[in-house]
């Protein structure tokens, strides 16, 4: 009998190295990057820390932030997702976090390039609000209060809060009868309540509450005092 064992061993599949140059993780329009890596073998595990926190003081402190839900995960071709722990869907409460463990199959052929991961979008009640700057406006002044963008993932009609130093646009003794905000925001109230007089000589700060848009928005938040 002929022995072909040595012959077939010569054709045994060699373990290849997959080079992932960078990893991009996307969720609700936000993108986060991880360093690249070298992978040996056909399947590897990738750990993704996921935190539910805004990192912003724009949301009113006395109101509950929404929970986030991850309902699906996909990876870019030619990679394949073969396992997720914990099992989906995953609910993450505000100020809590979860570590997602993904088992990913590498391409069959040698590969060098990026890996993109998309975490399933939240339900339709959530919107993305990117406030590029906050502007205070009066009859005699227009002042940029904040020029650094704030990016929030919020529920439709979530109440946002902004504390404003009124002496940047008004003066001691002025009376504020009304406050308007630009579309698509809706003015919800202020502390102190309207009307009020600027009766503190050194500083006068008003807390302004607005409703977030019902759809995703990128642009300024303009506060007009009259």
mmCIF file of C-alpha atoms in Angstrom:
data_model
loop_
_atom_site.group_PDB
_atom_site.id
_atom_site.type_symbol
_atom_site.label_atom_id
_atom_site.label_comp_id
_atom_site.label_asym_id
_atom_site.label_seq_id
_atom_site.Cartn_x
_atom_site.Cartn_y
_atom_site.Cartn_z
ATOM 1 C CA UNK A 1 0.000 0.000 0.000
ATOM 2 C CA UNK A 2 1.299 3.433 -0.906
ATOM 3 C CA UNK A 3 1.760 5.893 1.978
ATOM 4 C CA UNK A 4 0.609 9.417 1.025
ATOM 5 C CA UNK A 5 0.682 10.826 4.571
ATOM 6 C CA UNK A 6 3.896 12.733 4.028
ATOM 7 C CA UNK A 7 2.627 14.059 0.718
ATOM 8 C CA UNK A 8 -0.567 15.488 2.206
ATOM 9 C CA UNK A 9 1.297 16.976 5.172
ATOM 10 C CA UNK A 10 3.194 19.061 2.691
ATOM 11 C CA UNK A 11 -0.098 20.719 1.731
ATOM 12 C CA UNK A 12 -1.314 21.297 5.284
ATOM 13 C CA UNK A 13 -2.629 24.830 5.828
ATOM 14 C CA UNK A 14 -0.059 27.088 7.448
ATOM 15 C CA UNK A 15 -1.093 29.467 10.215
ATOM 16 C CA UNK A 16 -1.214 32.953 8.747
ATOM 17 C CA UNK A 17 -0.879 36.317 10.467
ATOM 18 C CA UNK A 18 -3.623 38.910 10.120
ATOM 19 C CA UNK A 19 -2.509 42.504 10.505
ATOM 20 C CA UNK A 20 -5.254 44.883 11.703
ATOM 21 C CA UNK A 21 -3.919 48.377 11.085
ATOM 22 C CA UNK A 22 -6.638 50.124 13.134
ATOM 23 C CA UNK A 23 -10.015 49.389 14.706
ATOM 24 C CA UNK A 24 -12.993 51.751 14.363
ATOM 25 C CA UNK A 25 -16.042 51.336 16.609
ATOM 26 C CA UNK A 26 -19.253 53.183 15.711
ATOM 27 C CA UNK A 27 -22.370 53.781 17.788
ATOM 28 C CA UNK A 28 -25.159 56.289 17.025
ATOM 29 C CA UNK A 29 -22.901 58.258 14.707
ATOM 30 C CA UNK A 30 -20.024 58.425 17.206
ATOM 31 C CA UNK A 31 -16.745 56.800 16.189
ATOM 32 C CA UNK A 32 -13.997 55.647 18.540
ATOM 33 C CA UNK A 33 -10.635 54.217 17.572
ATOM 34 C CA UNK A 34 -8.509 51.424 19.009
ATOM 35 C CA UNK A 35 -4.929 50.571 18.170
ATOM 36 C CA UNK A 36 -4.183 47.948 15.546
ATOM 37 C CA UNK A 37 -2.986 44.456 16.367
ATOM 38 C CA UNK A 38 -1.394 41.312 14.980
ATOM 39 C CA UNK A 39 -3.582 38.199 15.084
ATOM 40 C CA UNK A 40 -2.415 34.595 14.724
ATOM 41 C CA UNK A 41 -4.953 31.852 14.270
ATOM 42 C CA UNK A 42 -8.406 31.865 12.752
ATOM 43 C CA UNK A 43 -10.447 33.369 15.638
ATOM 44 C CA UNK A 44 -9.537 36.056 18.178
ATOM 45 C CA UNK A 45 -11.319 37.830 21.047
ATOM 46 C CA UNK A 46 -11.709 41.606 21.139
ATOM 47 C CA UNK A 47 -12.822 43.354 24.338
ATOM 48 C CA UNK A 48 -14.740 46.627 24.002
ATOM 49 C CA UNK A 49 -15.491 48.706 27.142
ATOM 50 C CA UNK A 50 -18.855 50.461 26.707
ATOM 51 C CA UNK A 51 -19.845 53.265 29.096
ATOM 52 C CA UNK A 52 -23.200 55.065 29.323
ATOM 53 C CA UNK A 53 -22.179 58.571 30.285
ATOM 54 C CA UNK A 54 -22.404 61.907 28.536
ATOM 55 C CA UNK A 55 -19.335 63.635 29.939
ATOM 56 C CA UNK A 56 -21.317 66.884 29.746
ATOM 57 C CA UNK A 57 -23.171 69.175 32.134
ATOM 58 C CA UNK A 58 -25.736 70.090 29.489
ATOM 59 C CA UNK A 59 -28.308 67.593 30.707
ATOM 60 C CA UNK A 60 -30.438 68.789 33.589
ATOM 61 C CA UNK A 61 -29.046 67.250 36.770
ATOM 62 C CA UNK A 62 -32.405 66.494 38.334
ATOM 63 C CA UNK A 63 -33.637 64.385 35.414
ATOM 64 C CA UNK A 64 -32.793 60.757 34.695
ATOM 65 C CA UNK A 65 -30.634 60.087 31.679
ATOM 66 C CA UNK A 66 -31.853 57.392 29.292
ATOM 67 C CA UNK A 67 -30.645 53.807 29.318
ATOM 68 C CA UNK A 68 -28.779 52.650 26.222
ATOM 69 C CA UNK A 69 -29.450 49.413 24.380
ATOM 70 C CA UNK A 70 -27.142 47.471 22.079
ATOM 71 C CA UNK A 71 -29.336 45.273 19.909
ATOM 72 C CA UNK A 72 -26.948 44.165 17.194
ATOM 73 C CA UNK A 73 -23.249 44.103 16.299
ATOM 74 C CA UNK A 74 -21.662 43.777 12.874
ATOM 75 C CA UNK A 75 -18.055 43.671 11.667
ATOM 76 C CA UNK A 76 -16.677 44.703 8.310
ATOM 77 C CA UNK A 77 -15.864 42.147 5.622
ATOM 78 C CA UNK A 78 -13.799 40.059 5.200
ATOM 79 C CA UNK A 79 -14.031 39.520 8.986
ATOM 80 C CA UNK A 80 -16.928 37.533 10.490
ATOM 81 C CA UNK A 81 -18.507 37.849 13.937
ATOM 82 C CA UNK A 82 -18.916 34.389 15.483
ATOM 83 C CA UNK A 83 -19.736 35.185 19.119
ATOM 84 C CA UNK A 84 -20.797 37.946 21.551
ATOM 85 C CA UNK A 85 -20.688 37.954 25.340
ATOM 86 C CA UNK A 86 -22.904 39.015 27.069
ATOM 87 C CA UNK A 87 -25.678 37.954 24.740
ATOM 88 C CA UNK A 88 -27.641 40.620 22.899
ATOM 89 C CA UNK A 89 -29.622 42.737 23.493
ATOM 90 C CA UNK A 90 -27.569 44.471 26.202
ATOM 91 C CA UNK A 91 -29.118 47.239 28.316
ATOM 92 C CA UNK A 92 -26.682 49.710 29.898
ATOM 93 C CA UNK A 93 -28.057 52.042 32.563
ATOM 94 C CA UNK A 94 -26.812 55.616 32.929
ATOM 95 C CA UNK A 95 -23.387 55.890 34.624
ATOM 96 C CA UNK A 96 -22.897 52.124 34.259
ATOM 97 C CA UNK A 97 -20.820 50.157 31.801
ATOM 98 C CA UNK A 98 -20.330 46.751 30.249
ATOM 99 C CA UNK A 99 -17.391 44.988 28.631
ATOM 100 C CA UNK A 100 -18.367 43.451 25.310
ATOM 101 C CA UNK A 101 -16.341 40.392 24.317
ATOM 102 C CA UNK A 102 -16.443 39.713 20.597
ATOM 103 C CA UNK A 103 -15.151 36.567 18.949
ATOM 104 C CA UNK A 104 -14.143 37.412 15.400
ATOM 105 C CA UNK A 105 -13.030 35.112 12.580
ATOM 106 C CA UNK A 106 -10.204 36.502 10.493
ATOM 107 C CA UNK A 107 -10.128 36.326 6.666
ATOM 108 C CA UNK A 108 -9.098 33.009 5.104
ATOM 109 C CA UNK A 109 -6.359 34.701 3.085
ATOM 110 C CA UNK A 110 -3.531 36.883 4.442
ATOM 111 C CA UNK A 111 -4.929 40.334 5.275
ATOM 112 C CA UNK A 112 -3.547 43.711 6.278
ATOM 113 C CA UNK A 113 -5.995 46.554 6.780
ATOM 114 C CA UNK A 114 -8.648 48.103 9.060
ATOM 115 C CA UNK A 115 -11.459 46.509 11.032
ATOM 116 C CA UNK A 116 -14.753 48.372 11.512
ATOM 117 C CA UNK A 117 -17.304 47.421 14.160
ATOM 118 C CA UNK A 118 -20.846 48.801 14.259
ATOM 119 C CA UNK A 119 -22.852 48.562 17.477
ATOM 120 C CA UNK A 120 -26.595 48.363 16.798
ATOM 121 C CA UNK A 121 -28.440 51.661 16.962
ATOM 122 C CA UNK A 122 -30.769 52.552 19.783
ATOM 123 C CA UNK A 123 -34.468 52.782 19.274
ATOM 124 C CA UNK A 124 -36.035 55.621 17.329
ATOM 125 C CA UNK A 125 -36.753 57.629 20.482
ATOM 126 C CA UNK A 126 -33.083 58.613 20.697
ATOM 127 C CA UNK A 127 -31.499 61.521 18.833
ATOM 128 C CA UNK A 128 -27.957 62.831 18.431
ATOM 129 C CA UNK A 129 -27.495 66.492 19.331
ATOM 130 C CA UNK A 130 -24.229 68.234 18.481
ATOM 131 C CA UNK A 131 -24.200 71.743 19.930
ATOM 132 C CA UNK A 132 -21.334 73.406 18.085
ATOM 133 C CA UNK A 133 -21.437 76.584 20.191
ATOM 134 C CA UNK A 134 -23.701 78.447 22.636
ATOM 135 C CA UNK A 135 -24.519 82.092 21.897
ATOM 136 C CA UNK A 136 -26.150 84.678 24.208
ATOM 137 C CA UNK A 137 -27.978 87.521 22.445
ATOM 138 C CA UNK A 138 -29.480 90.786 23.737
ATOM 139 C CA UNK A 139 -30.524 94.054 22.082
ATOM 140 C CA UNK A 140 -26.994 95.433 22.402
ATOM 141 C CA UNK A 141 -24.719 92.395 22.406
ATOM 142 C CA UNK A 142 -24.044 88.993 20.893
ATOM 143 C CA UNK A 143 -21.526 86.836 22.750
ATOM 144 C CA UNK A 144 -20.214 83.306 22.149
ATOM 145 C CA UNK A 145 -20.398 81.636 25.543
ATOM 146 C CA UNK A 146 -18.961 78.266 24.513
ATOM 147 C CA UNK A 147 -17.231 77.417 21.267
ATOM 148 C CA UNK A 148 -16.185 73.857 22.112
ATOM 149 C CA UNK A 149 -18.709 71.375 20.652
ATOM 150 C CA UNK A 150 -20.867 69.258 22.973
ATOM 151 C CA UNK A 151 -22.128 65.955 21.549
ATOM 152 C CA UNK A 152 -25.063 64.271 23.296
ATOM 153 C CA UNK A 153 -27.169 61.173 22.715
ATOM 154 C CA UNK A 154 -30.527 62.012 24.290
ATOM 155 C CA UNK A 155 -34.168 61.071 24.198
ATOM 156 C CA UNK A 156 -36.542 63.171 22.134
ATOM 157 C CA UNK A 157 -37.743 66.116 24.226
ATOM 158 C CA UNK A 158 -35.054 65.496 26.865
ATOM 159 C CA UNK A 159 -34.582 68.611 29.002
ATOM 160 C CA UNK A 160 -31.193 70.307 28.569
ATOM 161 C CA UNK A 161 -29.814 72.835 31.042
ATOM 162 C CA UNK A 162 -27.389 75.730 30.583
ATOM 163 C CA UNK A 163 -26.185 78.154 33.266
ATOM 164 C CA UNK A 164 -25.492 81.598 31.787
ATOM 165 C CA UNK A 165 -23.620 84.550 33.273
ATOM 166 C CA UNK A 166 -25.952 87.356 32.162
ATOM 167 C CA UNK A 167 -23.431 90.143 32.717
ATOM 168 C CA UNK A 168 -21.780 88.992 29.496
ATOM 169 C CA UNK A 169 -24.739 90.407 27.527
ATOM 170 C CA UNK A 170 -26.746 92.536 30.000
ATOM 171 C CA UNK A 171 -26.005 95.004 32.820
ATOM 172 C CA UNK A 172 -26.965 95.551 36.438
ATOM 173 C CA UNK A 173 -30.570 96.658 36.825
ATOM 174 C CA UNK A 174 -31.796 95.252 33.488
ATOM 175 C CA UNK A 175 -35.095 93.365 33.486
ATOM 176 C CA UNK A 176 -35.514 90.137 31.502
ATOM 177 C CA UNK A 177 -39.105 89.634 30.373
ATOM 178 C CA UNK A 178 -38.552 86.877 27.844
ATOM 179 C CA UNK A 179 -36.073 84.240 26.659
ATOM 180 C CA UNK A 180 -36.142 82.663 23.215
ATOM 181 C CA UNK A 181 -34.093 79.808 21.775
ATOM 182 C CA UNK A 182 -33.442 78.981 18.145
ATOM 183 C CA UNK A 183 -35.199 76.163 16.301
ATOM 184 C CA UNK A 184 -35.293 73.205 16.667
ATOM 185 C CA UNK A 185 -34.926 73.754 20.439
ATOM 186 C CA UNK A 186 -37.917 74.796 22.589
ATOM 187 C CA UNK A 187 -37.630 77.028 25.673
ATOM 188 C CA UNK A 188 -38.913 75.140 28.738
ATOM 189 C CA UNK A 189 -38.230 77.474 31.677
ATOM 190 C CA UNK A 190 -35.646 79.340 33.713
ATOM 191 C CA UNK A 191 -34.429 79.752 37.274
ATOM 192 C CA UNK A 192 -35.197 82.432 38.379
ATOM 193 C CA UNK A 193 -38.543 82.413 36.606
ATOM 194 C CA UNK A 194 -39.490 85.135 34.153
ATOM 195 C CA UNK A 195 -39.669 88.069 34.527
ATOM 196 C CA UNK A 196 -36.657 88.865 36.713
ATOM 197 C CA UNK A 197 -34.323 91.763 37.382
ATOM 198 C CA UNK A 198 -30.529 91.631 37.483
ATOM 199 C CA UNK A 199 -30.259 92.779 41.085
ATOM 200 C CA UNK A 200 -26.892 91.324 42.096
ATOM 201 C CA UNK A 201 -23.981 93.639 41.385
ATOM 202 C CA UNK A 202 -21.063 91.260 40.819
ATOM 203 C CA UNK A 203 -22.632 88.216 39.206
ATOM 204 C CA UNK A 204 -26.013 87.081 37.947
ATOM 205 C CA UNK A 205 -26.369 83.509 36.707
ATOM 206 C CA UNK A 206 -29.609 82.163 35.251
ATOM 207 C CA UNK A 207 -30.330 78.473 34.618
ATOM 208 C CA UNK A 208 -32.079 77.956 31.293
ATOM 209 C CA UNK A 209 -34.001 74.795 30.404
ATOM 210 C CA UNK A 210 -34.710 73.807 26.800
ATOM 211 C CA UNK A 211 -36.232 70.734 25.160
ATOM 212 C CA UNK A 212 -33.935 68.773 22.861
ATOM 213 C CA UNK A 213 -35.036 68.435 19.212
ATOM 214 C CA UNK A 214 -37.176 65.527 18.007
ATOM 215 C CA UNK A 215 -34.550 64.724 15.384
ATOM 216 C CA UNK A 216 -30.752 64.676 15.192
ATOM 217 C CA UNK A 217 -29.246 68.152 14.999
ATOM 218 C CA UNK A 218 -25.864 69.791 14.552
ATOM 219 C CA UNK A 219 -25.537 73.545 14.985
ATOM 220 C CA UNK A 220 -25.589 76.353 17.566
ATOM 221 C CA UNK A 221 -27.795 76.861 20.605
ATOM 222 C CA UNK A 222 -28.801 80.543 20.621
ATOM 223 C CA UNK A 223 -30.290 82.169 23.750
ATOM 224 C CA UNK A 224 -31.998 85.527 23.156
ATOM 225 C CA UNK A 225 -32.874 87.753 26.133
ATOM 226 C CA UNK A 226 -35.435 90.540 25.899
#
